[in-house]
GROMACS .gro file of C-alpha atoms in nm:
model
  264
    1MET     CA    1  -5.284   3.069 -31.822
    2SER     CA    2  -5.504   3.230 -31.554
    3GLN     CA    3  -5.400   3.221 -31.192
    4PRO     CA    4  -5.634   3.043 -30.941
    5THR     CA    5  -5.840   3.272 -30.719
    6PRO     CA    6  -5.678   3.292 -30.378
    7PRO     CA    7  -5.897   3.172 -30.087
    8MET     CA    8  -6.084   3.434 -29.888
    9PRO     CA    9  -5.906   3.518 -29.565
   10LEU     CA   10  -6.049   3.348 -29.257
   11ASP     CA   11  -6.131   3.674 -29.083
   12ILE     CA   12  -6.330   3.796 -29.383
   13ARG     CA   13  -6.530   3.472 -29.399
   14PHE     CA   14  -6.601   3.497 -29.027
   15MET     CA   15  -6.725   3.855 -29.060
   16ASN     CA   16  -6.952   3.760 -29.352
   17THR     CA   17  -7.103   3.475 -29.150
   18VAL     CA   18  -7.160   3.699 -28.849
   19SER     CA   19  -7.319   3.964 -29.071
   20ALA     CA   20  -7.558   3.709 -29.223
   21LEU     CA   21  -7.658   3.581 -28.880
   22LEU     CA   22  -7.714   3.932 -28.750
   23ALA     CA   23  -7.929   4.009 -29.052
   24LEU     CA   24  -8.143   3.700 -28.984
   25VAL     CA   25  -8.178   3.795 -28.619
   26PHE     CA   26  -8.278   4.148 -28.720
   27VAL     CA   27  -8.540   4.020 -28.965
   28ALA     CA   28  -8.681   3.781 -28.703
   29MET     CA   29  -8.700   4.061 -28.446
   30ALA     CA   30  -8.865   4.292 -28.697
   31LEU     CA   31  -9.124   4.028 -28.783
   32THR     CA   32  -9.191   3.964 -28.415
   33VAL     CA   33  -9.238   4.333 -28.348
   34ALA     CA   34  -9.461   4.369 -28.652
   35ALA     CA   35  -9.672   4.071 -28.550
   36SER     CA   36  -9.701   4.203 -28.195
   37TRP     CA   37  -9.806   4.543 -28.325
   38ALA     CA   38 -10.058   4.395 -28.568
   39SER     CA   39 -10.210   4.170 -28.301
   40ARG     CA   40 -10.296   4.479 -28.095
   41GLN     CA   41 -10.470   4.663 -28.377
   42PRO     CA   42 -10.848   4.701 -28.339
   43ALA     CA   43 -10.891   4.608 -28.704
   44PHE     CA   44 -10.806   4.247 -28.618
   45ASN     CA   45 -11.045   4.212 -28.326
   46LEU     CA   46 -11.288   3.931 -28.393
   47GLN     CA   47 -11.608   4.088 -28.516
   48ALA     CA   48 -11.809   3.782 -28.618
   49ILE     CA   49 -11.826   3.403 -28.611
   50ARG     CA   50 -12.003   3.260 -28.913
   51VAL     CA   51 -12.155   2.922 -28.827
   52GLY     CA   52 -12.283   2.691 -29.098
   53GLY     CA   53 -12.316   2.327 -29.187
   54ASP     CA   54 -12.551   2.087 -29.014
   55LEU     CA   55 -12.763   2.272 -28.759
   56SER     CA   56 -13.048   2.028 -28.709
   57HIS     CA   57 -13.015   2.024 -28.331
   58ASN     CA   58 -12.844   2.357 -28.268
   59ASN     CA   59 -12.915   2.721 -28.341
   60ALA     CA   60 -12.638   2.930 -28.499
   61LEU     CA   61 -12.724   3.239 -28.296
   62THR     CA   62 -12.721   3.048 -27.967
   63LEU     CA   63 -12.395   2.875 -28.060
   64ARG     CA   64 -12.222   3.203 -28.135
   65ALA     CA   65 -12.340   3.354 -27.808
   66ASN     CA   66 -12.224   3.056 -27.603
   67VAL     CA   67 -11.886   3.019 -27.771
   68ALA     CA   68 -11.792   3.387 -27.812
   69SER     CA   69 -11.748   3.434 -27.436
   70LYS     CA   70 -11.497   3.150 -27.430
   71LEU     CA   71 -11.277   3.275 -27.714
   72ALA     CA   72 -10.936   3.428 -27.644
   73GLY     CA   73 -10.726   3.645 -27.876
   74ASN     CA   74 -10.813   3.809 -28.204
   75PHE     CA   75 -10.814   3.714 -28.571
   76LEU     CA   76 -10.436   3.660 -28.571
   77THR     CA   77 -10.387   3.500 -28.231
   78ALA     CA   78 -10.702   3.293 -28.178
   79ASP     CA   79 -10.620   2.925 -28.121
   80LEU     CA   80 -10.823   2.746 -28.390
   81GLN     CA   81 -10.777   2.407 -28.223
   82ALA     CA   82 -10.920   2.546 -27.900
   83VAL     CA   83 -11.212   2.700 -28.090
   84ARG     CA   84 -11.276   2.366 -28.261
   85ALA     CA   85 -11.270   2.184 -27.926
   86THR     CA   86 -11.516   2.435 -27.780
   87PHE     CA   87 -11.766   2.373 -28.058
   88GLU     CA   88 -11.720   1.996 -28.046
   89ALA     CA   89 -11.802   1.998 -27.673
   90ILE     CA   90 -12.155   2.110 -27.760
   91PRO     CA   91 -12.419   1.832 -27.763
   92TRP     CA   92 -12.488   1.680 -28.105
   93VAL     CA   93 -12.175   1.833 -28.263
   94ARG     CA   94 -11.952   1.555 -28.394
   95ARG     CA   95 -11.692   1.763 -28.578
   96ALA     CA   96 -11.620   2.132 -28.633
   97VAL     CA   97 -11.402   2.280 -28.907
   98VAL     CA   98 -11.271   2.626 -28.815
   99GLN     CA   99 -11.108   2.873 -29.056
  100ARG     CA  100 -11.002   3.238 -29.044
  101GLU     CA  101 -11.175   3.486 -29.276
  102PHE     CA  102 -10.968   3.801 -29.327
  103PRO     CA  103 -10.965   4.044 -29.162
  104ASN     CA  104 -11.172   3.979 -28.850
  105ARG     CA  105 -11.402   3.677 -28.876
  106LEU     CA  106 -11.402   3.305 -28.809
  107LYS     CA  107 -11.587   3.055 -29.023
  108VAL     CA  108 -11.714   2.738 -28.854
  109VAL     CA  109 -11.871   2.444 -29.038
  110LEU     CA  110 -12.042   2.190 -28.813
  111HIS     CA  111 -12.109   1.822 -28.872
  112GLU     CA  112 -12.368   1.676 -28.635
  113HIS     CA  113 -12.411   1.322 -28.509
  114LYS     CA  114 -12.671   1.116 -28.694
  115ALA     CA  115 -12.829   0.902 -28.424
  116VAL     CA  116 -12.920   0.550 -28.541
  117ALA     CA  117 -12.963   0.370 -28.207
  118TYR     CA  118 -12.970   0.403 -27.831
  119TRP     CA  119 -12.671   0.261 -27.645
  120GLY     CA  120 -12.653   0.091 -27.307
  121ALA     CA  121 -12.927   0.034 -27.053
  122GLN     CA  122 -13.279   0.158 -27.113
  123GLY     CA  123 -13.316   0.520 -27.006
  124ASP     CA  124 -12.949   0.593 -27.069
  125ALA     CA  125 -12.877   0.925 -27.241
  126ARG     CA  126 -12.619   0.774 -27.474
  127LEU     CA  127 -12.672   0.725 -27.845
  128VAL     CA  128 -12.486   0.565 -28.135
  129ASN     CA  129 -12.423   0.753 -28.458
  130ASN     CA  130 -12.392   0.610 -28.809
  131PHE     CA  131 -12.015   0.574 -28.761
  132GLY     CA  132 -12.063   0.348 -28.461
  133GLU     CA  133 -11.953   0.619 -28.219
  134VAL     CA  134 -12.120   0.658 -27.880
  135PHE     CA  135 -12.214   1.013 -27.780
  136GLU     CA  136 -12.425   1.182 -27.516
  137ALA     CA  137 -12.721   1.401 -27.599
  138ASN     CA  138 -13.078   1.462 -27.493
  139PRO     CA  139 -13.287   1.178 -27.639
  140GLY     CA  140 -13.580   1.418 -27.635
  141ASP     CA  141 -13.418   1.603 -27.924
  142LEU     CA  142 -13.452   1.300 -28.150
  143GLU     CA  143 -13.673   1.340 -28.453
  144ASN     CA  144 -13.738   0.965 -28.448
  145GLU     CA  145 -13.750   0.816 -28.100
  146GLU     CA  146 -13.824   0.462 -28.225
  147LEU     CA  147 -13.461   0.360 -28.251
  148PRO     CA  148 -13.323   0.016 -28.163
  149LEU     CA  149 -13.145  -0.035 -27.832
  150LEU     CA  150 -12.791  -0.170 -27.868
  151SER     CA  151 -12.559  -0.269 -27.586
  152GLY     CA  152 -12.224  -0.435 -27.538
  153PRO     CA  153 -11.880  -0.400 -27.383
  154SER     CA  154 -11.700  -0.067 -27.400
  155GLY     CA  155 -11.547   0.000 -27.741
  156GLN     CA  156 -11.774  -0.248 -27.922
  157ALA     CA  157 -12.044  -0.009 -28.045
  158LEU     CA  158 -11.935  -0.025 -28.409
  159ARG     CA  159 -11.931  -0.405 -28.401
  160VAL     CA  160 -12.278  -0.420 -28.248
  161LEU     CA  161 -12.412  -0.166 -28.497
  162GLN     CA  162 -12.274  -0.366 -28.790
  163ALA     CA  163 -12.438  -0.680 -28.648
  164TYR     CA  164 -12.770  -0.497 -28.616
  165GLN     CA  165 -12.750  -0.373 -28.975
  166THR     CA  166 -12.686  -0.731 -29.088
  167LEU     CA  167 -12.952  -0.907 -28.878
  168ALA     CA  168 -13.240  -0.658 -28.883
  169PRO     CA  169 -13.330  -0.721 -29.250
  170LEU     CA  170 -13.349  -1.096 -29.181
  171PHE     CA  171 -13.607  -1.054 -28.907
  172GLU     CA  172 -13.807  -0.819 -29.128
  173GLU     CA  173 -13.877  -1.124 -29.343
  174MET     CA  174 -14.077  -1.257 -29.044
  175ASP     CA  175 -14.270  -0.926 -29.026
  176VAL     CA  176 -14.107  -0.846 -28.692
  177VAL     CA  177 -13.871  -0.569 -28.585
  178LEU     CA  178 -13.539  -0.621 -28.413
  179GLU     CA  179 -13.578  -0.385 -28.116
  180GLN     CA  180 -13.281  -0.481 -27.898
  181LEU     CA  181 -12.944  -0.638 -27.972
  182GLN     CA  182 -12.703  -0.723 -27.694
  183LEU     CA  183 -12.344  -0.846 -27.703
  184SER     CA  184 -12.240  -0.994 -27.369
  185ALA     CA  185 -11.897  -0.961 -27.214
  186GLN     CA  186 -11.843  -1.328 -27.304
  187GLY     CA  187 -11.922  -1.265 -27.671
  188GLY     CA  188 -12.276  -1.404 -27.685
  189TRP     CA  189 -12.548  -1.236 -27.890
  190ARG     CA  190 -12.910  -1.191 -27.779
  191VAL     CA  191 -13.202  -1.037 -27.969
  192GLN     CA  192 -13.537  -0.907 -27.852
  193LEU     CA  193 -13.809  -0.851 -28.111
  194ASP     CA  194 -14.100  -0.607 -28.104
  195THR     CA  195 -14.327  -0.903 -28.020
  196GLY     CA  196 -14.133  -0.951 -27.696
  197ALA     CA  197 -13.967  -1.270 -27.820
  198VAL     CA  198 -13.613  -1.325 -27.695
  199ILE     CA  199 -13.370  -1.515 -27.916
  200GLU     CA  200 -13.028  -1.642 -27.814
  201LEU     CA  201 -12.803  -1.626 -28.119
  202GLY     CA  202 -12.491  -1.771 -27.957
  203HIS     CA  203 -12.123  -1.695 -28.003
  204GLY     CA  204 -11.907  -1.677 -28.313
  205SER     CA  205 -11.826  -1.445 -28.598
  206LEU     CA  206 -12.091  -1.224 -28.755
  207ALA     CA  207 -12.102  -1.461 -29.054
  208GLU     CA  208 -12.174  -1.757 -28.823
  209VAL     CA  209 -12.443  -1.569 -28.633
  210GLN     CA  210 -12.595  -1.455 -28.960
  211ALA     CA  211 -12.607  -1.815 -29.089
  212ARG     CA  212 -12.783  -1.939 -28.773
  213THR     CA  213 -13.031  -1.652 -28.794
  214ARG     CA  214 -13.094  -1.726 -29.160
  215ARG     CA  215 -13.178  -2.088 -29.078
  216PHE     CA  216 -13.410  -1.978 -28.799
  217VAL     CA  217 -13.596  -1.722 -29.012
  218ASP     CA  218 -13.643  -1.972 -29.295
  219THR     CA  219 -13.823  -2.224 -29.071
  220ALA     CA  220 -13.964  -2.046 -28.763
  221VAL     CA  221 -14.258  -1.887 -28.947
  222GLN     CA  222 -14.370  -2.227 -29.077
  223VAL     CA  223 -14.353  -2.382 -28.729
  224SER     CA  224 -14.535  -2.090 -28.570
  225SER     CA  225 -14.809  -2.102 -28.834
  226ARG     CA  226 -14.851  -2.477 -28.795
  227PHE     CA  227 -14.935  -2.446 -28.426
  228GLY     CA  228 -15.109  -2.109 -28.452
  229ARG     CA  229 -14.884  -1.960 -28.188
  230ASP     CA  230 -14.636  -1.673 -28.179
  231VAL     CA  231 -14.271  -1.728 -28.093
  232GLU     CA  232 -14.195  -1.660 -27.727
  233SER     CA  233 -13.826  -1.750 -27.730
  234ALA     CA  234 -13.568  -1.942 -27.927
  235ASP     CA  235 -13.219  -2.075 -27.866
  236LEU     CA  236 -12.997  -2.098 -28.171
  237ARG     CA  237 -12.692  -2.223 -27.983
  238TYR     CA  238 -12.709  -2.571 -28.133
  239ALA     CA  239 -12.490  -2.717 -28.404
  240SER     CA  240 -12.769  -2.870 -28.611
  241GLY     CA  241 -13.082  -2.680 -28.519
  242TYR     CA  242 -13.250  -2.466 -28.256
  243ALA     CA  243 -13.491  -2.487 -27.963
  244LEU     CA  244 -13.817  -2.303 -28.003
  245LYS     CA  245 -14.082  -2.205 -27.749
  246LEU     CA  246 -14.423  -2.087 -27.865
  247ARG     CA  247 -14.662  -1.887 -27.650
  248GLY     CA  248 -14.902  -2.114 -27.462
  249VAL     CA  249 -14.718  -2.431 -27.566
  250THR     CA  250 -14.500  -2.598 -27.307
  251THR     CA  251 -14.327  -2.851 -27.533
  252ILE     CA  252 -14.349  -2.934 -27.900
  253ASP     CA  253 -14.256  -3.265 -28.059
  254LEU     CA  254 -14.221  -3.164 -28.419
  255ASP     CA  255 -14.170  -3.522 -28.541
  256GLU     CA  256 -14.492  -3.638 -28.372
  257ALA     CA  257 -14.678  -3.338 -28.509
  258ASP     CA  258 -14.566  -3.428 -28.860
  259LYS     CA  259 -14.691  -3.786 -28.814
  260GLN     CA  260 -15.033  -3.666 -28.695
  261LYS     CA  261 -15.057  -3.433 -28.990
  262LYS     CA  262 -14.987  -3.715 -29.234
  263LYS     CA  263 -15.259  -3.938 -29.077
  264ARG     CA  264 -15.515  -3.669 -29.144
   0.00000   0.00000   0.00000
């Protein structure tokens, strides 16, 4: 019968542990020295920044020239997050993806804002992109300057954009364009059309506002055609109907108008 292996003496185990730790420390120091040496080699100096992606409002050559002077370090030590932040601080740039390309280049892929509306007061330099994010840029750089004007409380741009995307097609059925959509601090919605007509849509969820607008669109054209007048304003903040003002008409009694039409 074999004898059990005697336990290793405590001093031997201690020496083995110390030796392992010293070896790890040595390896770490060697790696640090190697990295420090490599970071100082000219071969790893940044030689180029390759910029691609969406460049509709920016020029790659100009971007490289503007950003290169702000870069610190080389291929190994450059802070990619800092490089990304530098590119994203440039007007029209929404997101930048930065990668290293061995041995001495950086690759940057840009994603630009897609402006779909103005935001805030008229003449403001802020825009809204297709994600409902507000950003600042020169409106003169827009390819299409005929964008709607949206406004509302801070942080509500996405909500207002979604409301616009829901309501605009309804007004198109009246052959008019929704030019301005405003959400007040109290939660009320107001529309201005390209004809100059102002329409109060009232409070409530988007579904409720959409239902009131649907009812208005389905009947307003008939009323306007009956009197031969364009809509000047409307108030949809009623439970069972809406108030309508036509240009050049002070008041309209629709019931009386129906009676007169029947007599004819």
